[in-house]
Amino acid sequence: MQFEVWAPQAGRVTLRCDGVTRALERDPERAGWWRGEADARDGARYGFALDDGPVRPDPRSRRQPDGPDGLSAVVDHERYEWRARWRGRPLPGAVLYEMHVGTYTREGTLDAAAERLGHLAELGVTHVQLMPLCPFPGTHGWGYEGVSLWAVHEPYGGPEALKRFVDRAHELGLGVVLDVVHNHFGPSGNYLPVFGPYLTDRHHTPWGAAVNLDAPGSDEVRAFLIGSALAWLRDYRIDGLRLDAVHALVDTRALHFLEELSTAVDALAAEVERPLFLVAESDLNDPRLITSRDEGGLGLHAQWNDDFHHALHTVLTGESQGYYADFARAPLAGLAKTLTGGYFHDGTYSSFRERHHGRPLDRTRVAGHRLLGYSQTHDQVGNRAQGDRLSSLVSPGLLACAATLILTAPFTPMLFMGEEWAAGTPWQFFTDHTDPELADAVRRGRRREFAAHGWKEEDVPDPQAPATRDRSCLDWSEPEREPHARVLAWYRQLLALRHEQPDLTDPDLADTKVAYDEQRRWIAYRRGDVLVAVNLAPEPSALSLGVPHARVLAAWEPVETPGADGVVHVPGESGVVLLQE
């Protein structure tokens, strides 16, 4: 087979494959590329040496059997025989479920997670969104410090296990979305700078030097990232990608990297004849991100909507620290604004940032499904000092209110694993760095960060302690007992309604009509013929819906059918969904 590697600054490149060393030749048609032939089959171990230096793993390695520091292994993708006949599931009408493979089950593998996919099919979600799978040092971690962007973390099961997982998901009718990190590379096991200018000092990010998207050599770096993205979608039949923190992708070129990426993904979707999509994490509140390329946008298909989360979290918990301060002044007004306009900060002043932020989203041009709505994510739970979930902060009734709002809002809903049964386990920040100095730096940094907010060091879990990961694993006995079983039943009922009532997946943001009372703590809105009323106060409240005839479709606590006056009596900490007749 042919081996090739981009090493523009090297004077000599050799391939070490299954113990045999061969010199590579310069590719006369591609500057900086080296190539050569070697007899190798699936599983063959290999690496490259530059200028007679140590043998390093392939930057485009498809497998790292011994971790990021070991040799690469050849992967023959044609060997796997796919079972599912899959034509894809598009983003409109979808419900995503964010999953961390290492804590979804106690075993922490893709095969163990695949055995639990039936739960998600019965729940009513449509897509599983996997947190990053690229190799990282050690066994357990969040995955955002990964390297080898074309490979699968070996302790999770490696490439074959991911194919089995995707195959099983597709058999159950579930799409699969993968979280990918293009904005930085992990600090340990990253050999990319040895091979070429993958990083640049022109720009800086929270992780140090920026990924090179616009400096000399950036053509090949962009191709490297886009090639990795397309490989997940093509070789593993992934249905979509979540792009981590795209606001940290610094690119001054006229053709932005994200536009180039979205163009390539849309072309691949046409080629394979199934829908593929890109979902961005961005704190810019810039609608151009999710505006089509024909209309001057970057052409991504959706983005996480943290404004909706922040407004909802403030309404539920009363928290007002940090970025919640902007929403705490009038939380229900903030929630209403996001439900109708998408963004809360659309050019408004942000006290957290001490400047104006965002720009308005045109509701006539941007469909509601292009914004993801959620009450919990790995970030919003795991980046709390003790990884406490919403279930540890509010009552089951308020959790039911949150579920009502998420699953009837005009956005694409996303759940964080375990929230559907009000999981009692925390989800904490954990690492397994093999470098003692790096491990200690992460530990001390985490404690300093929260000490600045009043936490005692001993109350902040040690990221390196195995118990921190173990505490974060889901307890699969919980869904069978109360109060978890009742919360799970409520999620299932709301998800069934979302699939049954076309008005709940209507993409027209402008069609959502909202009313609320800040003092009495209720909010109600209408989407077509579906009416939603949520009472967040502990005492009952009478809400005038303005329609004389409506039928109760679902209610957390028993609710009588509204009378001729259109008034519905909603118990405290409860939500109700009705249909106008």
GROMACS .gro file of C-alpha atoms in nm, residues 176-515:
model
  340
  176VAL     CA    1  -2.513   0.950   1.529
  177VAL     CA    2  -2.344   1.289   1.574
  178LEU     CA    3  -1.979   1.320   1.675
  179ASP     CA    4  -1.820   1.606   1.868
  180VAL     CA    5  -1.494   1.712   1.700
  181VAL     CA    6  -1.231   1.958   1.820
  182HIS     CA    7  -1.059   2.173   1.557
  183ASN     CA    8  -0.971   2.474   1.772
  184HIS     CA    9  -0.673   2.321   1.956
  185PHE     CA   10  -0.476   2.000   1.995
  186GLY     CA   11  -0.411   1.816   2.319
  187PRO     CA   12  -0.101   1.910   2.518
  188SER     CA   13   0.025   1.553   2.552
  189GLY     CA   14   0.101   1.313   2.268
  190ASN     CA   15   0.069   1.584   2.004
  191TYR     CA   16   0.342   1.549   1.741
  192LEU     CA   17   0.182   1.763   1.470
  193PRO     CA   18   0.425   2.058   1.516
  194VAL     CA   19   0.711   1.816   1.444
  195PHE     CA   20   0.571   1.756   1.096
  196GLY     CA   21   0.465   2.105   0.991
  197PRO     CA   22   0.318   2.445   1.082
  198TYR     CA   23  -0.007   2.314   1.227
  199LEU     CA   24   0.005   2.594   1.485
  200THR     CA   25   0.074   2.966   1.446
  201ASP     CA   26   0.187   3.239   1.685
  202ARG     CA   27  -0.006   3.495   1.482
  203HIS     CA   28  -0.307   3.430   1.702
  204HIS     CA   29  -0.354   3.300   2.053
  205THR     CA   30  -0.634   3.103   2.217
  206PRO     CA   31  -0.704   2.990   2.575
  207TRP     CA   32  -0.498   2.681   2.488
  208GLY     CA   33  -0.196   2.871   2.356
  209ALA     CA   34  -0.088   2.914   1.993
  210ALA     CA   35  -0.379   2.895   1.751
  211VAL     CA   36  -0.442   2.625   1.492
  212ASN     CA   37  -0.297   2.758   1.167
  213LEU     CA   38  -0.590   2.852   0.945
  214ASP     CA   39  -0.448   3.161   0.774
  215ALA     CA   40  -0.066   3.170   0.805
  216PRO     CA   41   0.186   3.012   0.564
  217GLY     CA   42   0.118   2.641   0.529
  218SER     CA   43  -0.248   2.682   0.630
  219ASP     CA   44  -0.379   2.530   0.305
  220GLU     CA   45  -0.259   2.189   0.418
  221VAL     CA   46  -0.375   2.241   0.778
  222ARG     CA   47  -0.725   2.325   0.659
  223ALA     CA   48  -0.720   2.021   0.429
  224PHE     CA   49  -0.609   1.810   0.726
  225LEU     CA   50  -0.906   1.923   0.938
  226ILE     CA   51  -1.159   1.896   0.656
  227GLY     CA   52  -1.027   1.554   0.559
  228SER     CA   53  -1.068   1.437   0.917
  229ALA     CA   54  -1.427   1.566   0.929
  230LEU     CA   55  -1.521   1.395   0.603
  231ALA     CA   56  -1.357   1.070   0.716
  232TRP     CA   57  -1.590   1.045   1.018
  233LEU     CA   58  -1.892   1.104   0.796
  234ARG     CA   59  -1.780   0.871   0.518
  235ASP     CA   60  -1.580   0.588   0.678
  236TYR     CA   61  -1.791   0.556   0.994
  237ARG     CA   62  -2.126   0.664   0.845
  238ILE     CA   63  -2.164   0.936   1.108
  239ASP     CA   64  -2.463   1.162   1.038
  240GLY     CA   65  -2.340   1.495   1.170
  241LEU     CA   66  -2.060   1.671   1.354
  242ARG     CA   67  -2.068   1.904   1.652
  243LEU     CA   68  -1.787   2.159   1.616
  244ASP     CA   69  -1.634   2.258   1.948
  245ALA     CA   70  -1.590   2.631   2.028
  246VAL     CA   71  -1.577   2.764   1.673
  247HIS     CA   72  -1.530   3.117   1.809
  248ALA     CA   73  -1.170   3.008   1.884
  249LEU     CA   74  -1.105   2.929   1.517
  250VAL     CA   75  -0.916   3.244   1.418
  251ASP     CA   76  -0.922   3.284   1.041
  252THR     CA   77  -0.860   3.613   0.858
  253ARG     CA   78  -0.883   3.467   0.507
  254ALA     CA   79  -1.161   3.578   0.272
  255LEU     CA   80  -1.292   3.221   0.252
  256HIS     CA   81  -1.347   3.127   0.616
  257PHE     CA   82  -1.253   2.775   0.720
  258LEU     CA   83  -1.609   2.705   0.837
  259GLU     CA   84  -1.752   2.801   0.499
  260GLU     CA   85  -1.501   2.575   0.329
  261LEU     CA   86  -1.592   2.293   0.569
  262SER     CA   87  -1.967   2.333   0.521
  263THR     CA   88  -1.921   2.333   0.143
  264ALA     CA   89  -1.726   2.006   0.161
  265VAL     CA   90  -1.982   1.842   0.392
  266ASP     CA   91  -2.274   1.942   0.169
  267ALA     CA   92  -2.090   1.800  -0.132
  268LEU     CA   93  -2.032   1.470   0.051
  269ALA     CA   94  -2.402   1.457   0.149
  270ALA     CA   95  -2.493   1.481  -0.219
  271GLU     CA   96  -2.240   1.212  -0.305
  272VAL     CA   97  -2.355   0.959  -0.043
  273GLU     CA   98  -2.722   1.055  -0.085
  274ARG     CA   99  -2.802   1.101   0.283
  275PRO     CA  100  -2.839   1.413   0.499
  276LEU     CA  101  -2.527   1.532   0.682
  277PHE     CA  102  -2.507   1.834   0.909
  278LEU     CA  103  -2.276   2.052   1.116
  279VAL     CA  104  -2.370   2.192   1.457
  280ALA     CA  105  -2.145   2.463   1.599
  281GLU     CA  106  -2.072   2.562   1.955
  282SER     CA  107  -2.032   2.940   1.943
  283ASP     CA  108  -2.068   3.223   2.193
  284LEU     CA  109  -2.062   3.494   1.923
  285ASN     CA  110  -2.440   3.517   1.873
  286ASP     CA  111  -2.370   3.581   1.506
  287PRO     CA  112  -2.652   3.455   1.282
  288ARG     CA  113  -2.416   3.452   0.982
  289LEU     CA  114  -2.281   3.128   1.123
  290ILE     CA  115  -2.609   2.947   1.048
  291THR     CA  116  -2.711   3.149   0.743
  292SER     CA  117  -2.681   2.975   0.408
  293ARG     CA  118  -2.380   3.044   0.191
  294ASP     CA  119  -2.612   3.168  -0.086
  295GLU     CA  120  -2.723   3.444   0.151
  296GLY     CA  121  -2.373   3.541   0.256
  297GLY     CA  122  -2.346   3.316   0.562
  298LEU     CA  123  -2.101   3.042   0.653
  299GLY     CA  124  -2.353   2.767   0.582
  300LEU     CA  125  -2.343   2.568   0.907
  301HIS     CA  126  -2.666   2.389   0.976
  302ALA     CA  127  -2.721   2.473   1.343
  303GLN     CA  128  -2.560   2.601   1.662
  304TRP     CA  129  -2.593   2.553   2.037
  305ASN     CA  130  -2.803   2.831   2.194
  306ASP     CA  131  -2.645   2.906   2.530
  307ASP     CA  132  -2.867   3.213   2.574
  308PHE     CA  133  -3.172   2.988   2.602
  309HIS     CA  134  -2.989   2.769   2.853
  310HIS     CA  135  -2.875   3.065   3.064
  311ALA     CA  136  -3.222   3.217   3.075
  312LEU     CA  137  -3.382   2.884   3.164
  313HIS     CA  138  -3.121   2.800   3.428
  314THR     CA  139  -3.166   3.139   3.593
  315VAL     CA  140  -3.544   3.098   3.595
  316LEU     CA  141  -3.515   2.755   3.755
  317THR     CA  142  -3.237   2.811   4.008
  318GLY     CA  143  -3.221   3.184   4.077
  319GLU     CA  144  -2.843   3.174   4.024
  320SER     CA  145  -2.696   3.508   3.918
  321GLN     CA  146  -2.320   3.468   3.923
  322GLY     CA  147  -2.096   3.506   3.618
  323TYR     CA  148  -2.274   3.508   3.286
  324TYR     CA  149  -2.607   3.440   3.457
  325ALA     CA  150  -2.605   3.801   3.583
  326ASP     CA  151  -2.732   3.933   3.248
  327PHE     CA  152  -3.035   3.704   3.269
  328ALA     CA  153  -3.111   3.737   3.642
  329ARG     CA  154  -3.255   4.088   3.624
  330ALA     CA  155  -3.576   3.963   3.459
  331PRO     CA  156  -3.532   3.590   3.394
  332LEU     CA  157  -3.875   3.518   3.246
  333ALA     CA  158  -3.845   3.816   3.014
  334GLY     CA  159  -3.511   3.678   2.903
  335LEU     CA  160  -3.658   3.334   2.847
  336ALA     CA  161  -3.945   3.482   2.647
  337LYS     CA  162  -3.701   3.677   2.431
  338THR     CA  163  -3.503   3.365   2.344
  339LEU     CA  164  -3.821   3.168   2.266
  340THR     CA  165  -3.927   3.427   2.010
  341GLY     CA  166  -3.599   3.576   1.889
  342GLY     CA  167  -3.343   3.300   1.940
  343TYR     CA  168  -3.072   3.512   2.099
  344PHE     CA  169  -3.097   3.712   2.420
  345HIS     CA  170  -2.785   3.913   2.340
  346ASP     CA  171  -2.859   4.045   1.991
  347GLY     CA  172  -2.656   4.364   2.014
  348THR     CA  173  -2.747   4.433   2.376
  349TYR     CA  174  -2.505   4.526   2.654
  350SER     CA  175  -2.358   4.231   2.842
  351SER     CA  176  -2.249   4.314   3.195
  352PHE     CA  177  -2.049   3.989   3.207
  353ARG     CA  178  -1.847   4.091   2.900
  354GLU     CA  179  -1.861   4.463   2.979
  355ARG     CA  180  -1.954   4.541   2.619
  356HIS     CA  181  -2.234   4.500   2.369
  357HIS     CA  182  -2.268   4.152   2.229
  358GLY     CA  183  -2.432   3.968   1.938
  359ARG     CA  184  -2.651   4.083   1.653
  360PRO     CA  185  -3.021   4.028   1.573
  361LEU     CA  186  -3.134   3.704   1.416
  362ASP     CA  187  -3.379   3.745   1.128
  363ARG     CA  188  -3.667   3.516   1.222
  364THR     CA  189  -3.799   3.519   0.867
  365ARG     CA  190  -3.473   3.374   0.733
  366VAL     CA  191  -3.341   3.151   1.012
  367ALA     CA  192  -3.546   2.844   1.100
  368GLY     CA  193  -3.592   2.754   1.465
  369HIS     CA  194  -3.439   2.408   1.422
  370ARG     CA  195  -3.103   2.577   1.353
  371LEU     CA  196  -3.077   2.659   1.724
  372LEU     CA  197  -3.033   2.382   1.981
  373GLY     CA  198  -3.218   2.426   2.311
  374TYR     CA  199  -3.121   2.249   2.634
  375SER     CA  200  -3.123   2.277   3.011
  376GLN     CA  201  -2.803   2.078   3.067
  377THR     CA  202  -2.487   1.994   2.872
  378HIS     CA  203  -2.148   1.845   2.957
  379ASP     CA  204  -2.016   2.202   2.988
  380GLN     CA  205  -2.291   2.342   3.203
  381VAL     CA  206  -2.282   2.046   3.444
  382GLY     CA  207  -1.918   1.939   3.435
  383ASN     CA  208  -1.775   2.288   3.466
  384ARG     CA  209  -1.949   2.343   3.798
  385ALA     CA  210  -1.713   2.288   4.091
  386GLN     CA  211  -1.875   1.959   4.194
  387GLY     CA  212  -2.039   1.861   3.867
  388ASP     CA  213  -2.386   1.891   4.016
  389ARG     CA  214  -2.673   1.827   3.781
  390LEU     CA  215  -2.995   2.027   3.774
  391SER     CA  216  -3.161   1.740   3.961
  392SER     CA  217  -2.952   1.827   4.269
  393LEU     CA  218  -3.050   2.194   4.252
  394VAL     CA  219  -3.427   2.195   4.196
  395SER     CA  220  -3.736   1.985   4.271
  396PRO     CA  221  -3.876   1.714   4.041
  397GLY     CA  222  -4.158   1.955   3.958
  398LEU     CA  223  -3.916   2.218   3.831
  399LEU     CA  224  -3.730   1.949   3.637
  400ALA     CA  225  -4.063   1.868   3.473
  401CYS     CA  226  -4.107   2.237   3.393
  402ALA     CA  227  -3.763   2.243   3.231
  403ALA     CA  228  -3.845   1.935   3.023
  404THR     CA  229  -4.173   2.093   2.913
  405LEU     CA  230  -3.994   2.405   2.794
  406ILE     CA  231  -3.712   2.222   2.616
  407LEU     CA  232  -3.931   1.971   2.434
  408THR     CA  233  -4.201   2.214   2.320
  409ALA     CA  234  -3.978   2.511   2.231
  410PRO     CA  235  -3.919   2.606   1.865
  411PHE     CA  236  -3.559   2.481   1.879
  412THR     CA  237  -3.397   2.142   1.819
  413PRO     CA  238  -3.398   1.990   2.169
  414MET     CA  239  -3.087   1.833   2.317
  415LEU     CA  240  -3.071   1.625   2.635
  416PHE     CA  241  -2.762   1.545   2.841
  417MET     CA  242  -2.732   1.178   2.928
  418GLY     CA  243  -2.926   1.084   3.239
  419GLU     CA  244  -3.131   1.402   3.259
  420GLU     CA  245  -3.432   1.213   3.126
  421TRP     CA  246  -3.460   1.031   3.459
  422ALA     CA  247  -3.321   1.308   3.683
  423ALA     CA  248  -2.998   1.117   3.738
  424GLY     CA  249  -2.869   1.148   4.092
  425THR     CA  250  -2.506   1.096   3.990
  426PRO     CA  251  -2.291   1.406   3.935
  427TRP     CA  252  -2.090   1.457   3.619
  428GLN     CA  253  -1.753   1.591   3.722
  429PHE     CA  254  -1.437   1.703   3.550
  430PHE     CA  255  -1.193   1.412   3.531
  431THR     CA  256  -0.863   1.341   3.358
  432ASP     CA  257  -0.611   1.058   3.335
  433HIS     CA  258  -0.295   1.236   3.230
  434THR     CA  259   0.009   1.010   3.221
  435ASP     CA  260   0.248   1.304   3.254
  436PRO     CA  261   0.279   1.372   3.631
  437GLU     CA  262   0.365   1.740   3.582
  438LEU     CA  263   0.067   1.799   3.353
  439ALA     CA  264  -0.162   1.607   3.589
  440ASP     CA  265  -0.052   1.821   3.883
  441ALA     CA  266  -0.088   2.142   3.682
  442VAL     CA  267  -0.446   2.051   3.587
  443ARG     CA  268  -0.528   1.962   3.948
  444ARG     CA  269  -0.388   2.286   4.087
  445GLY     CA  270  -0.542   2.495   3.812
  446ARG     CA  271  -0.886   2.351   3.874
  447ARG     CA  272  -0.865   2.423   4.246
  448ARG     CA  273  -0.735   2.776   4.195
  449GLU     CA  274  -1.017   2.850   3.952
  450PHE     CA  275  -1.289   2.762   4.201
  451ALA     CA  276  -1.106   2.901   4.504
  452ALA     CA  277  -1.146   3.240   4.334
  453HIS     CA  278  -1.522   3.186   4.358
  454GLY     CA  279  -1.520   3.094   4.726
  455TRP     CA  280  -1.481   2.715   4.711
  456LYS     CA  281  -1.253   2.534   4.952
  457GLU     CA  282  -0.981   2.337   4.775
  458GLU     CA  283  -1.077   2.015   4.949
  459ASP     CA  284  -1.433   2.049   4.815
  460VAL     CA  285  -1.318   2.049   4.451
  461PRO     CA  286  -1.286   1.689   4.324
  462ASP     CA  287  -0.940   1.580   4.215
  463PRO     CA  288  -0.963   1.534   3.836
  464GLN     CA  289  -0.695   1.264   3.843
  465ALA     CA  290  -0.859   1.052   4.113
  466PRO     CA  291  -1.027   0.739   3.966
  467ALA     CA  292  -1.319   0.797   4.204
  468THR     CA  293  -1.402   1.124   4.025
  469ARG     CA  294  -1.473   0.939   3.702
  470ASP     CA  295  -1.647   0.656   3.886
  471ARG     CA  296  -1.886   0.898   4.059
  472SER     CA  297  -1.975   1.037   3.717
  473CYS     CA  298  -2.095   0.706   3.570
  474LEU     CA  299  -2.470   0.673   3.526
  475ASP     CA  300  -2.655   0.448   3.769
  476TRP     CA  301  -2.880   0.236   3.548
  477SER     CA  302  -3.085   0.113   3.844
  478GLU     CA  303  -3.228   0.463   3.898
  479PRO     CA  304  -3.484   0.466   3.612
  480GLU     CA  305  -3.669   0.180   3.781
  481ARG     CA  306  -3.741   0.368   4.105
  482GLU     CA  307  -3.896   0.696   4.211
  483PRO     CA  308  -3.870   0.984   4.161
  484HIS     CA  309  -3.663   0.892   3.856
  485ALA     CA  310  -3.927   0.671   3.696
  486ARG     CA  311  -4.186   0.948   3.700
  487VAL     CA  312  -3.949   1.199   3.542
  488LEU     CA  313  -3.856   0.944   3.274
  489ALA     CA  314  -4.223   0.884   3.195
  490TRP     CA  315  -4.273   1.260   3.155
  491TYR     CA  316  -3.986   1.290   2.909
  492ARG     CA  317  -4.123   0.999   2.710
  493GLN     CA  318  -4.469   1.155   2.701
  494LEU     CA  319  -4.338   1.493   2.587
  495LEU     CA  320  -4.115   1.338   2.321
  496ALA     CA  321  -4.407   1.138   2.188
  497LEU     CA  322  -4.611   1.459   2.165
  498ARG     CA  323  -4.329   1.632   1.983
  499HIS     CA  324  -4.330   1.362   1.718
  500GLU     CA  325  -4.711   1.351   1.698
  501GLN     CA  326  -4.790   1.724   1.680
  502PRO     CA  327  -4.655   1.894   1.366
  503ASP     CA  328  -4.684   2.238   1.529
  504LEU     CA  329  -4.412   2.142   1.778
  505THR     CA  330  -4.156   2.096   1.497
  506ASP     CA  331  -4.268   2.398   1.295
  507PRO     CA  332  -3.944   2.584   1.213
  508ASP     CA  333  -4.109   2.929   1.204
  509LEU     CA  334  -3.967   3.123   1.500
  510ALA     CA  335  -4.199   3.415   1.429
  511ASP     CA  336  -4.503   3.195   1.489
  512THR     CA  337  -4.426   3.150   1.861
  513LYS     CA  338  -4.640   3.380   2.076
  514VAL     CA  339  -4.537   3.421   2.441
  515ALA     CA  340  -4.691   3.566   2.757
   0.00000   0.00000   0.00000
